Amino acid sequence: MLGVQSKNSAIQKWRAFYRDNATPELAETSITASKVIDDCGTKKFLLKLHDGLETESVILPIKGFKKTRHTLCVSSQVGCAMGCDFCQTAQMGLLRNLTTAEIVAQWHTAHHALGTKIDNIVFMGMGEPLENLDAVIPAIEILADNNGPAIASSKICVSTVGRIEGIKLLGAMARTDGFKRLSLAFSVNAPNDEVRKQIMPLARAVSMEQLRDAILTYPRHDCGGVLAEYVLIPGINDSDAHALEVCEYLKPIGCGLNVIPYNPRDNSPWPAPTEKSVDRFVATAKSTGQFVRRRITLGRDTMAACGQLGNKELHKVQ
Ligand code: SF4
């Protein structure tokens, strides 16, 4: 057991590392931002990892009434095994899970090396975070630590394509003190199983009903806790009938719907949706009484937008 003095000294070093960027005596990894691309304030940065792989993160400025807040979109894996058809990262396959240190390093780089105070963290970068919970859960604990980054758990959101076991495990974390406002976003992306199977291989194993049952077990709090995401793809899931059907599906959950206009990946079979079709889909969904938000498109020109992360030169060797 640590004596009081050693414990205090460990806390001081921990605080110094996270708060003041003091380099620890034993650095587990040497990670530095190898490339930063700035697109009107949206910054995509790459971290070179010890084995030569890279991970990508994005800082998104969100303008409010009084000030601009910054959301950091972090990656949890290099590549991804989920294979969603509309996603750039899926083109890489899964190269490996990130460690807890590599996940937290993304915040450290944004805060200290790039000098941006991060207000919110979303696990919506490369990878399916619920496939790597052994690293993601300790990373959330560190990010929320009052002696460390001190990002309140209400400002942290984990996004999933619908890994049922992972939703339950994250739900257990969201029942513990200090994490009761941890949010979960789930990518519904379709009005029914038939459409979902066309764009998300996971939908062949997990039905939308099973997904909804799992989501209903996630603990809720007064201002939310759960959010549905819908990547709007022209000709696939963007009709009025689709809007009405997905709102009907969401009714028992009673959560917000975040509509994300599709950001074309490389060699995309679909274009981005027109403003008119996005507006129409949002208006139709709202007409049912559903709370709907349209995600503002940031960073599309520099492949930093939602669904566009991934180094096309790195692919899983089949
Ligand atoms: S959308 Fe998310 S889960 Fe699907 S392939 Fe891309 S990174 Fe993976």
CSV table of C-alpha atoms and ligand atoms in Angstrom, one decimal:
chain,number,residue,atom,x,y,z
A,1,MET,CA,0.0,0.0,0.0
A,2,LEU,CA,1.2,3.5,-0.8
A,3,GLY,CA,2.1,5.7,2.2
A,4,VAL,CA,0.4,9.1,2.4
A,5,GLN,CA,3.6,10.8,1.2
A,6,SER,CA,4.1,8.6,-1.8
A,7,LYS,CA,0.4,8.9,-2.7
A,8,ASN,CA,0.6,12.7,-2.6
A,9,SER,CA,3.7,12.7,-4.7
A,10,ALA,CA,2.0,10.4,-7.2
A,11,ILE,CA,-1.0,12.7,-7.4
A,12,GLN,CA,1.3,15.7,-7.8
A,13,LYS,CA,3.1,14.0,-10.8
A,14,TRP,CA,-0.3,13.0,-12.3
A,15,ARG,CA,-1.6,16.5,-12.0
A,16,ALA,CA,1.6,18.0,-13.4
A,17,PHE,CA,1.5,15.7,-16.4
A,18,TYR,CA,-2.2,16.4,-17.2
A,19,ARG,CA,-2.5,20.0,-16.1
A,20,ASP,CA,1.0,21.5,-16.8
A,21,ASN,CA,2.3,19.2,-19.4
A,22,ALA,CA,5.3,18.2,-17.3
A,23,THR,CA,6.9,15.1,-18.9
A,24,PRO,CA,6.8,12.0,-16.7
A,25,GLU,CA,10.1,10.3,-15.8
A,26,LEU,CA,8.8,7.1,-17.4
A,27,ALA,CA,6.9,7.9,-20.5
A,28,GLU,CA,5.0,4.9,-21.7
A,29,THR,CA,4.7,6.1,-25.2
A,30,SER,CA,6.2,8.9,-27.1
A,31,ILE,CA,3.4,10.3,-29.2
A,32,THR,CA,3.5,13.5,-31.1
A,33,ALA,CA,1.1,15.2,-33.6
A,34,SER,CA,2.8,14.3,-37.0
A,35,LYS,CA,0.4,16.4,-39.1
A,36,VAL,CA,-2.3,19.0,-38.4
A,37,ILE,CA,-4.7,20.1,-41.1
A,38,ASP,CA,-6.8,23.2,-40.3
A,39,ASP,CA,-10.0,23.8,-42.2
A,40,CYS,CA,-11.6,27.1,-41.0
A,41,GLY,CA,-11.0,26.2,-37.4
A,42,THR,CA,-11.8,22.4,-37.7
A,43,LYS,CA,-8.5,20.7,-37.0
A,44,LYS,CA,-7.7,17.2,-38.0
A,45,PHE,CA,-4.5,15.9,-36.4
A,46,LEU,CA,-2.6,12.6,-36.8
A,47,LEU,CA,-0.6,11.0,-34.0
A,48,LYS,CA,2.3,8.7,-35.0
A,49,LEU,CA,2.3,5.7,-32.8
A,50,HIS,CA,5.3,3.7,-31.6
A,51,ASP,CA,4.7,1.0,-34.3
A,52,GLY,CA,4.5,3.4,-37.2
A,53,LEU,CA,0.7,3.4,-37.4
A,54,GLU,CA,-1.3,6.6,-37.1
A,55,THR,CA,-4.5,7.6,-35.4
A,56,GLU,CA,-6.7,10.5,-36.4
A,57,SER,CA,-8.6,13.0,-34.2
A,58,VAL,CA,-10.6,16.1,-35.0
A,59,ILE,CA,-11.2,19.3,-33.0
A,60,LEU,CA,-14.5,20.8,-33.9
A,61,PRO,CA,-15.3,24.4,-32.9
A,62,ILE,CA,-19.0,24.8,-32.1
A,63,LYS,CA,-20.2,28.4,-31.9
A,64,GLY,CA,-22.5,29.3,-29.1
A,65,PHE,CA,-24.2,32.6,-28.1
A,66,LYS,CA,-21.4,33.8,-25.9
A,67,LYS,CA,-18.4,31.6,-26.7
A,68,THR,CA,-17.1,28.9,-29.0
A,69,ARG,CA,-16.8,25.5,-27.4
A,70,HIS,CA,-14.5,22.8,-28.7
A,71,THR,CA,-15.4,19.2,-29.1
A,72,LEU,CA,-12.7,16.6,-29.6
A,73,CYS,CA,-13.6,13.6,-31.7
A,74,VAL,CA,-11.3,10.7,-30.6
A,75,SER,CA,-10.4,7.4,-32.2
A,76,SER,CA,-10.5,4.2,-30.3
A,77,GLN,CA,-8.9,1.9,-32.9
A,78,VAL,CA,-6.6,2.2,-35.9
A,79,GLY,CA,-9.1,1.3,-38.7
A,80,CYS,CA,-12.3,-0.6,-37.9
A,81,ALA,CA,-13.7,-4.1,-38.5
A,82,MET,CA,-17.4,-3.0,-38.7
A,83,GLY,CA,-17.3,-2.4,-42.5
A,84,CYS,CA,-20.0,0.3,-42.7
A,85,ASP,CA,-20.3,1.0,-46.4
A,86,PHE,CA,-20.5,4.8,-46.1
A,87,CYS,CA,-17.3,5.2,-43.9
A,88,GLN,CA,-13.8,5.9,-44.9
A,89,THR,CA,-12.3,4.1,-41.9
A,90,ALA,CA,-14.0,0.9,-42.9
A,91,GLN,CA,-11.8,0.8,-46.0
A,92,MET,CA,-8.8,0.2,-43.8
A,93,GLY,CA,-10.1,-2.9,-42.0
A,94,LEU,CA,-9.1,-3.2,-38.4
A,95,LEU,CA,-5.3,-2.8,-37.8
A,96,ARG,CA,-5.4,-2.7,-34.0
A,97,ASN,CA,-7.0,-1.5,-30.9
A,98,LEU,CA,-5.6,1.7,-29.3
A,99,THR,CA,-4.3,1.5,-25.8
A,100,THR,CA,-5.7,3.7,-23.0
A,101,ALA,CA,-2.6,5.9,-23.2
A,102,GLU,CA,-3.0,6.4,-27.0
A,103,ILE,CA,-6.6,7.4,-26.5
A,104,VAL,CA,-5.9,9.9,-23.7
A,105,ALA,CA,-2.9,11.1,-25.7
A,106,GLN,CA,-5.3,12.5,-28.2
A,107,TRP,CA,-6.8,14.9,-25.5
A,108,HIS,CA,-3.2,15.7,-24.3
A,109,THR,CA,-2.1,16.7,-27.8
A,110,ALA,CA,-5.2,18.8,-28.4
A,111,HIS,CA,-5.0,20.5,-25.1
A,112,HIS,CA,-1.3,21.0,-24.7
A,113,ALA,CA,0.4,20.7,-28.1
A,114,LEU,CA,-2.4,22.4,-30.0
A,115,GLY,CA,-3.5,24.7,-27.2
A,116,THR,CA,-7.2,24.1,-27.5
A,117,LYS,CA,-9.3,23.9,-24.3
A,118,ILE,CA,-11.5,20.9,-24.9
A,119,ASP,CA,-15.1,21.1,-23.6
A,120,ASN,CA,-16.6,17.9,-24.9
A,121,ILE,CA,-15.2,14.5,-26.0
A,122,VAL,CA,-17.0,12.2,-28.4
A,123,PHE,CA,-15.8,8.7,-29.2
A,124,MET,CA,-16.7,9.0,-32.9
A,125,GLY,CA,-13.4,8.9,-34.6
A,126,MET,CA,-11.8,5.8,-36.1
A,127,GLY,CA,-13.1,2.5,-34.7
A,128,GLU,CA,-16.0,1.0,-32.8
A,129,PRO,CA,-15.3,2.0,-29.1
A,130,LEU,CA,-17.4,-0.8,-27.7
A,131,GLU,CA,-15.1,-3.3,-29.4
A,132,ASN,CA,-12.2,-1.9,-27.3
A,133,LEU,CA,-13.8,-1.3,-23.9
A,134,ASP,CA,-10.8,-2.6,-22.0
A,135,ALA,CA,-9.0,0.5,-23.1
A,136,VAL,CA,-11.9,2.9,-23.5
A,137,ILE,CA,-13.4,2.5,-20.0
A,138,PRO,CA,-10.0,3.4,-18.2
A,139,ALA,CA,-9.6,6.2,-20.8
A,140,ILE,CA,-13.0,7.7,-19.8
A,141,GLU,CA,-12.0,7.4,-16.1
A,142,ILE,CA,-8.7,9.3,-16.7
A,143,LEU,CA,-10.4,12.0,-18.9
A,144,ALA,CA,-13.0,12.6,-16.2
A,145,ASP,CA,-10.5,12.6,-13.3
A,146,ASN,CA,-10.5,15.8,-11.3
A,147,ASN,CA,-6.8,15.7,-10.9
A,148,GLY,CA,-6.4,15.1,-14.6
A,149,PRO,CA,-8.2,16.5,-17.7
A,150,ALA,CA,-11.4,16.9,-15.5
A,151,ILE,CA,-13.8,16.6,-18.4
A,152,ALA,CA,-17.2,16.0,-16.7
A,153,SER,CA,-18.7,12.6,-17.7
A,154,SER,CA,-21.8,14.6,-18.9
A,155,LYS,CA,-19.5,16.0,-21.6
A,156,ILE,CA,-18.3,12.6,-22.8
A,157,CYS,CA,-20.3,10.6,-25.4
A,158,VAL,CA,-19.5,7.2,-26.7
A,159,SER,CA,-20.9,6.3,-30.1
A,160,THR,CA,-21.6,2.7,-31.3
A,161,VAL,CA,-23.0,1.0,-34.3
A,162,GLY,CA,-24.9,-1.3,-31.9
A,163,ARG,CA,-22.7,-3.8,-30.1
A,164,ILE,CA,-25.2,-5.2,-27.6
A,165,GLU,CA,-22.8,-6.6,-25.0
A,166,GLY,CA,-20.8,-3.4,-25.1
A,167,ILE,CA,-24.0,-1.2,-24.6
A,168,LYS,CA,-24.7,-3.3,-21.5
A,169,LEU,CA,-21.1,-2.9,-20.1
A,170,LEU,CA,-21.1,0.8,-20.8
A,171,GLY,CA,-24.5,1.1,-19.2
A,172,ALA,CA,-23.1,-0.5,-16.0
A,173,MET,CA,-20.4,2.2,-16.0
A,174,ALA,CA,-23.1,4.8,-16.4
A,175,ARG,CA,-24.7,3.6,-13.2
A,176,THR,CA,-21.6,4.2,-11.1
A,177,ASP,CA,-21.0,7.4,-9.1
A,178,GLY,CA,-19.1,10.0,-11.2
A,179,PHE,CA,-20.3,8.6,-14.5
A,180,LYS,CA,-24.0,8.8,-14.2
A,181,ARG,CA,-24.3,11.4,-17.0
A,182,LEU,CA,-22.1,9.5,-19.5
A,183,SER,CA,-23.9,9.6,-22.9
A,184,LEU,CA,-24.4,7.0,-25.5
A,185,ALA,CA,-25.0,7.7,-29.2
A,186,PHE,CA,-26.1,4.9,-31.5
A,187,SER,CA,-25.9,4.9,-35.3
A,188,VAL,CA,-29.3,3.8,-36.4
A,189,ASN,CA,-28.8,5.1,-40.0
A,190,ALA,CA,-31.8,3.4,-41.4
A,191,PRO,CA,-35.6,3.2,-41.0
A,192,ASN,CA,-35.7,-0.6,-41.1
A,193,ASP,CA,-33.6,-3.8,-41.1
A,194,GLU,CA,-33.7,-4.1,-44.9
A,195,VAL,CA,-32.2,-0.7,-45.5
A,196,ARG,CA,-29.8,-1.1,-42.6
A,197,LYS,CA,-28.4,-4.4,-44.0
A,198,GLN,CA,-27.5,-2.6,-47.3
A,199,ILE,CA,-25.1,-0.2,-45.6
A,200,MET,CA,-24.1,-1.9,-42.3
A,201,PRO,CA,-22.9,-5.5,-42.2
A,202,LEU,CA,-23.5,-5.6,-38.4
A,203,ALA,CA,-27.3,-5.3,-39.2
A,204,ARG,CA,-27.2,-8.9,-40.5
A,205,ALA,CA,-26.4,-10.1,-37.0
A,206,VAL,CA,-28.2,-7.6,-34.9
A,207,SER,CA,-31.7,-6.5,-35.7
A,208,MET,CA,-33.0,-3.0,-35.1
A,209,GLU,CA,-35.4,-4.5,-32.5
A,210,GLN,CA,-32.5,-6.1,-30.6
A,211,LEU,CA,-30.6,-2.8,-30.8
A,212,ARG,CA,-33.6,-0.9,-29.4
A,213,ASP,CA,-34.0,-3.4,-26.6
A,214,ALA,CA,-30.4,-2.9,-25.6
A,215,ILE,CA,-30.6,0.9,-25.8
A,216,LEU,CA,-33.7,0.8,-23.5
A,217,THR,CA,-31.5,-0.8,-20.8
A,218,TYR,CA,-29.1,2.2,-20.9
A,219,PRO,CA,-29.6,4.5,-17.8
A,220,ARG,CA,-31.1,7.8,-18.7
A,221,HIS,CA,-31.0,11.1,-17.0
A,222,ASP,CA,-33.0,14.3,-17.2
A,223,CYS,CA,-31.2,15.9,-20.1
A,224,GLY,CA,-30.7,12.9,-22.3
A,225,GLY,CA,-28.1,10.2,-22.0
A,226,VAL,CA,-29.0,8.6,-25.3
A,227,LEU,CA,-28.9,10.0,-28.9
A,228,ALA,CA,-29.7,8.4,-32.2
A,229,GLU,CA,-27.5,9.2,-35.2
A,230,TYR,CA,-28.7,9.0,-38.8
A,231,VAL,CA,-26.2,9.4,-41.7
A,232,LEU,CA,-28.4,10.7,-44.5
A,233,ILE,CA,-27.4,9.0,-47.8
A,234,PRO,CA,-29.1,10.1,-51.1
A,235,GLY,CA,-31.3,7.3,-52.6
A,236,ILE,CA,-30.7,5.0,-49.7
A,237,ASN,CA,-32.4,6.3,-46.5
A,238,ASP,CA,-33.5,9.8,-47.3
A,239,SER,CA,-37.2,9.6,-48.4
A,240,ASP,CA,-40.2,11.1,-46.5
A,241,ALA,CA,-41.4,7.5,-45.7
A,242,HIS,CA,-38.0,6.7,-44.2
A,243,ALA,CA,-38.2,9.8,-42.0
A,244,LEU,CA,-41.6,8.8,-40.7
A,245,GLU,CA,-40.5,5.2,-40.2
A,246,VAL,CA,-37.4,5.9,-38.2
A,247,CYS,CA,-39.3,8.3,-35.9
A,248,GLU,CA,-41.8,5.6,-35.2
A,249,TYR,CA,-39.0,3.3,-34.4
A,250,LEU,CA,-37.5,5.8,-32.0
A,251,LYS,CA,-40.7,6.6,-30.1
A,252,PRO,CA,-40.3,4.0,-27.3
A,253,ILE,CA,-36.7,5.3,-26.7
A,254,GLY,CA,-37.7,9.0,-26.6
A,255,CYS,CA,-34.3,10.3,-27.6
A,256,GLY,CA,-33.1,13.0,-30.0
A,257,LEU,CA,-32.3,12.3,-33.6
A,258,ASN,CA,-29.1,13.7,-35.0
A,259,VAL,CA,-29.2,13.9,-38.8
A,260,ILE,CA,-25.7,13.8,-40.4
A,261,PRO,CA,-25.6,14.7,-44.1
A,262,TYR,CA,-23.4,12.0,-45.7
A,263,ASN,CA,-19.8,13.0,-46.3
A,264,PRO,CA,-18.5,11.1,-49.3
A,265,ARG,CA,-15.7,8.7,-48.7
A,266,ASP,CA,-13.1,7.9,-51.4
A,267,ASN,CA,-14.7,6.2,-54.4
A,268,SER,CA,-18.1,6.8,-52.9
A,269,PRO,CA,-21.0,5.4,-54.9
A,270,TRP,CA,-23.2,8.2,-53.5
A,271,PRO,CA,-22.8,12.0,-53.6
A,272,ALA,CA,-23.4,14.2,-50.5
A,273,PRO,CA,-27.2,15.0,-50.1
A,274,THR,CA,-28.4,18.3,-51.4
A,275,GLU,CA,-29.4,21.0,-48.8
A,276,LYS,CA,-32.9,20.7,-50.0
A,277,SER,CA,-33.2,17.0,-49.3
A,278,VAL,CA,-31.6,17.4,-45.9
A,279,ASP,CA,-34.1,20.1,-45.0
A,280,ARG,CA,-37.0,18.1,-46.3
A,281,PHE,CA,-36.0,15.0,-44.3
A,282,VAL,CA,-35.5,17.0,-41.1
A,283,ALA,CA,-38.8,18.8,-41.5
A,284,THR,CA,-40.7,15.5,-42.1
A,285,ALA,CA,-39.1,14.0,-39.0
A,286,LYS,CA,-39.9,17.0,-36.9
A,287,SER,CA,-43.5,16.9,-38.1
A,288,THR,CA,-44.0,13.7,-36.0
A,289,GLY,CA,-43.0,15.5,-32.8
A,290,GLN,CA,-39.5,13.9,-32.9
A,291,PHE,CA,-36.7,16.2,-31.5
A,292,VAL,CA,-34.3,16.5,-34.5
A,293,ARG,CA,-31.0,18.2,-34.9
A,294,ARG,CA,-29.1,18.6,-38.1
A,295,ARG,CA,-25.3,18.1,-37.7
A,296,ILE,CA,-23.4,21.0,-39.2
A,297,THR,CA,-20.9,19.8,-41.7
A,298,LEU,CA,-17.4,20.7,-40.8
A,299,GLY,CA,-14.1,19.7,-42.4
A,300,ARG,CA,-15.5,17.9,-45.4
A,301,ASP,CA,-12.9,19.4,-47.8
A,302,THR,CA,-10.0,18.0,-45.8
A,303,MET,CA,-11.6,14.6,-45.1
A,304,ALA,CA,-12.0,15.6,-41.5
A,305,ALA,CA,-15.7,15.3,-41.4
A,306,CYS,CA,-17.8,12.6,-39.8
A,307,GLY,CA,-17.1,9.2,-41.5
A,308,GLN,CA,-14.1,10.5,-43.4
A,309,LEU,CA,-11.3,9.5,-41.1
A,310,GLY,CA,-8.7,6.9,-42.2
A,311,ASN,CA,-5.4,6.8,-44.0
A,312,LYS,CA,-6.1,5.2,-47.3
A,313,GLU,CA,-2.5,4.1,-47.6
A,314,LEU,CA,-2.8,1.9,-44.6
A,315,HIS,CA,-4.9,-1.2,-45.1
A,316,LYS,CA,-5.2,-4.5,-43.3
A,317,VAL,CA,-3.2,-7.2,-45.1
A,318,GLN,CA,-5.8,-9.8,-46.0
B,1,SF4,S1,-18.9,4.2,-39.0
B,1,SF4,FE1,-17.8,3.7,-37.1
B,1,SF4,S2,-18.3,1.5,-36.8
B,1,SF4,FE2,-18.8,1.9,-38.9
B,1,SF4,S3,-16.9,1.4,-40.0
B,1,SF4,FE3,-16.8,3.6,-39.6
B,1,SF4,S4,-15.6,3.8,-37.7
B,1,SF4,FE4,-16.3,1.6,-37.9
